[in-house]
């Protein structure tokens, strides 16, 4: 059974619930509306692989969080990344039907969006969950 949807929803809710983050951005999106204003955060792509131990269903997910900014340079993105890390890196993530074993910031990459020159930081988080027996 895939944990992708549950983790995506947990990431989105965790970020939306953080007042410090929401004071810096205009929204957290799965699908960015055409009229969205910068800066904002996007729950991006994810890769999942089974990580079963002792006959219990576990999953390891690499989840991409995209930080989008219209500012010149990356300072705004880096400031938002720090706040996203405060929310997700080594913090308990509440994932429906799963126990979170770990949520760890893995790396980030900077990107310039053409032709708009918008700045983007793609942060990757490694999330390990184990299915809760009901």
mmCIF file of C-alpha atoms in Angstrom:
data_model
loop_
_atom_site.group_PDB
_atom_site.id
_atom_site.type_symbol
_atom_site.label_atom_id
_atom_site.label_comp_id
_atom_site.label_asym_id
_atom_site.label_seq_id
_atom_site.Cartn_x
_atom_site.Cartn_y
_atom_site.Cartn_z
ATOM 1 C CA UNK A 1 0.000 0.000 0.000
ATOM 2 C CA UNK A 2 1.355 3.402 -0.968
ATOM 3 C CA UNK A 3 1.940 6.107 1.628
ATOM 4 C CA UNK A 4 2.416 8.866 -0.974
ATOM 5 C CA UNK A 5 -0.985 10.532 -0.654
ATOM 6 C CA UNK A 6 -0.920 10.376 3.152
ATOM 7 C CA UNK A 7 2.563 11.907 3.254
ATOM 8 C CA UNK A 8 1.645 14.599 0.729
ATOM 9 C CA UNK A 9 -1.375 15.591 2.825
ATOM 10 C CA UNK A 10 0.722 15.570 6.016
ATOM 11 C CA UNK A 11 3.394 17.791 4.436
ATOM 12 C CA UNK A 12 0.802 20.243 3.160
ATOM 13 C CA UNK A 13 -1.024 20.443 6.505
ATOM 14 C CA UNK A 14 2.183 20.750 8.529
ATOM 15 C CA UNK A 15 3.392 23.652 6.409
ATOM 16 C CA UNK A 16 -0.009 25.402 6.359
ATOM 17 C CA UNK A 17 -0.267 25.101 10.149
ATOM 18 C CA UNK A 18 3.031 26.927 10.725
ATOM 19 C CA UNK A 19 2.368 30.623 11.424
ATOM 20 C CA UNK A 20 6.009 31.645 10.878
ATOM 21 C CA UNK A 21 6.029 30.080 7.403
ATOM 22 C CA UNK A 22 2.621 31.422 6.417
ATOM 23 C CA UNK A 23 3.730 34.945 7.370
ATOM 24 C CA UNK A 24 6.473 34.683 4.706
ATOM 25 C CA UNK A 25 4.538 33.120 1.813
ATOM 26 C CA UNK A 26 1.211 33.508 0.012
ATOM 27 C CA UNK A 27 0.300 29.810 0.103
ATOM 28 C CA UNK A 28 1.188 26.127 0.072
ATOM 29 C CA UNK A 29 0.019 24.341 -3.070
ATOM 30 C CA UNK A 30 -0.218 20.940 -4.692
ATOM 31 C CA UNK A 31 -1.422 22.625 -7.880
ATOM 32 C CA UNK A 32 -0.480 26.287 -8.206
ATOM 33 C CA UNK A 33 -3.411 28.460 -9.305
ATOM 34 C CA UNK A 34 -2.681 30.735 -12.290
ATOM 35 C CA UNK A 35 -3.184 33.868 -10.179
ATOM 36 C CA UNK A 36 -0.815 32.821 -7.348
ATOM 37 C CA UNK A 37 1.551 35.535 -6.144
ATOM 38 C CA UNK A 38 5.167 34.938 -5.093
ATOM 39 C CA UNK A 39 6.541 33.724 -2.787
ATOM 40 C CA UNK A 40 4.861 30.362 -2.303
ATOM 41 C CA UNK A 41 5.645 26.717 -1.584
ATOM 42 C CA UNK A 42 4.700 23.756 -3.767
ATOM 43 C CA UNK A 43 4.449 20.135 -2.641
ATOM 44 C CA UNK A 44 6.320 18.605 -5.570
ATOM 45 C CA UNK A 45 7.248 15.198 -6.848
ATOM 46 C CA UNK A 46 7.938 12.199 -4.648
ATOM 47 C CA UNK A 47 9.642 8.835 -4.968
ATOM 48 C CA UNK A 48 8.585 5.917 -2.795
ATOM 49 C CA UNK A 49 10.183 2.565 -2.069
ATOM 50 C CA UNK A 50 9.197 -0.251 0.305
ATOM 51 C CA UNK A 51 11.160 -0.457 3.525
ATOM 52 C CA UNK A 52 9.612 -3.424 5.302
ATOM 53 C CA UNK A 53 11.005 -4.637 8.615
ATOM 54 C CA UNK A 54 9.892 -7.564 10.757
ATOM 55 C CA UNK A 55 6.890 -8.163 8.462
ATOM 56 C CA UNK A 56 5.598 -4.619 9.041
ATOM 57 C CA UNK A 57 4.867 -2.412 6.037
ATOM 58 C CA UNK A 58 7.222 0.505 5.848
ATOM 59 C CA UNK A 59 7.927 3.084 3.164
ATOM 60 C CA UNK A 60 10.765 5.456 2.447
ATOM 61 C CA UNK A 61 9.739 8.560 0.518
ATOM 62 C CA UNK A 62 11.875 11.275 -1.025
ATOM 63 C CA UNK A 63 9.583 14.301 -1.184
ATOM 64 C CA UNK A 64 10.361 17.505 -3.074
ATOM 65 C CA UNK A 65 9.300 20.842 -1.633
ATOM 66 C CA UNK A 66 9.633 23.724 -4.117
ATOM 67 C CA UNK A 67 10.096 27.233 -2.774
ATOM 68 C CA UNK A 68 9.186 29.816 -5.422
ATOM 69 C CA UNK A 69 10.151 33.495 -5.335
ATOM 70 C CA UNK A 70 9.929 36.430 -7.686
ATOM 71 C CA UNK A 71 12.671 38.323 -5.836
ATOM 72 C CA UNK A 72 16.051 39.027 -7.377
ATOM 73 C CA UNK A 73 18.576 36.566 -5.989
ATOM 74 C CA UNK A 74 17.980 33.640 -3.659
ATOM 75 C CA UNK A 75 17.892 35.334 -0.234
ATOM 76 C CA UNK A 76 14.107 35.113 0.051
ATOM 77 C CA UNK A 77 14.131 31.422 -0.948
ATOM 78 C CA UNK A 78 16.882 30.619 1.566
ATOM 79 C CA UNK A 79 15.001 32.394 4.356
ATOM 80 C CA UNK A 80 11.853 30.402 3.541
ATOM 81 C CA UNK A 81 13.909 27.176 3.306
ATOM 82 C CA UNK A 82 15.128 27.732 6.868
ATOM 83 C CA UNK A 83 11.534 28.021 8.050
ATOM 84 C CA UNK A 84 10.448 24.930 6.056
ATOM 85 C CA UNK A 85 13.347 23.031 7.648
ATOM 86 C CA UNK A 86 12.166 24.167 11.083
ATOM 87 C CA UNK A 87 8.828 22.519 10.229
ATOM 88 C CA UNK A 88 10.034 19.294 8.622
ATOM 89 C CA UNK A 89 13.643 18.449 9.455
ATOM 90 C CA UNK A 90 13.828 15.988 12.349
ATOM 91 C CA UNK A 91 10.323 16.959 13.423
ATOM 92 C CA UNK A 92 7.402 14.623 14.089
ATOM 93 C CA UNK A 93 5.228 14.425 10.977
ATOM 94 C CA UNK A 94 1.641 13.309 11.569
ATOM 95 C CA UNK A 95 0.836 10.909 8.709
ATOM 96 C CA UNK A 96 -2.600 9.263 8.713
ATOM 97 C CA UNK A 97 -2.391 5.444 9.075
ATOM 98 C CA UNK A 98 1.399 5.565 9.550
ATOM 99 C CA UNK A 99 3.934 6.161 12.285
ATOM 100 C CA UNK A 100 6.709 8.495 11.187
ATOM 101 C CA UNK A 101 10.113 7.000 11.934
ATOM 102 C CA UNK A 102 12.067 9.950 10.556
ATOM 103 C CA UNK A 103 11.738 13.114 8.510
ATOM 104 C CA UNK A 104 15.123 14.466 7.436
ATOM 105 C CA UNK A 105 16.246 17.285 5.141
ATOM 106 C CA UNK A 106 18.485 15.686 2.533
ATOM 107 C CA UNK A 107 19.558 18.425 0.122
ATOM 108 C CA UNK A 108 18.500 21.434 -1.937
ATOM 109 C CA UNK A 109 19.106 22.731 -5.441
ATOM 110 C CA UNK A 110 18.679 26.232 -6.830
ATOM 111 C CA UNK A 111 16.937 26.823 -10.172
ATOM 112 C CA UNK A 112 16.155 29.914 -12.252
ATOM 113 C CA UNK A 113 12.787 29.598 -14.012
ATOM 114 C CA UNK A 114 12.955 30.735 -17.639
ATOM 115 C CA UNK A 115 11.729 33.083 -19.074
ATOM 116 C CA UNK A 116 10.449 34.780 -15.897
ATOM 117 C CA UNK A 117 13.727 34.712 -13.909
ATOM 118 C CA UNK A 118 11.725 33.496 -10.899
ATOM 119 C CA UNK A 119 13.930 31.815 -8.311
ATOM 120 C CA UNK A 120 13.287 28.318 -7.057
ATOM 121 C CA UNK A 121 14.832 26.147 -4.384
ATOM 122 C CA UNK A 122 13.987 22.455 -4.601
ATOM 123 C CA UNK A 123 14.438 20.848 -1.190
ATOM 124 C CA UNK A 124 14.325 17.079 -0.751
ATOM 125 C CA UNK A 125 13.188 15.401 2.462
ATOM 126 C CA UNK A 126 13.673 11.719 3.265
ATOM 127 C CA UNK A 127 10.624 10.476 5.163
ATOM 128 C CA UNK A 128 10.415 6.970 6.600
ATOM 129 C CA UNK A 129 7.054 5.693 7.810
ATOM 130 C CA UNK A 130 5.704 2.400 9.105
ATOM 131 C CA UNK A 131 2.115 1.230 8.681
ATOM 132 C CA UNK A 132 0.093 1.296 11.889
ATOM 133 C CA UNK A 133 -1.803 -1.919 12.478
ATOM 134 C CA UNK A 134 -5.496 -1.232 13.009
#
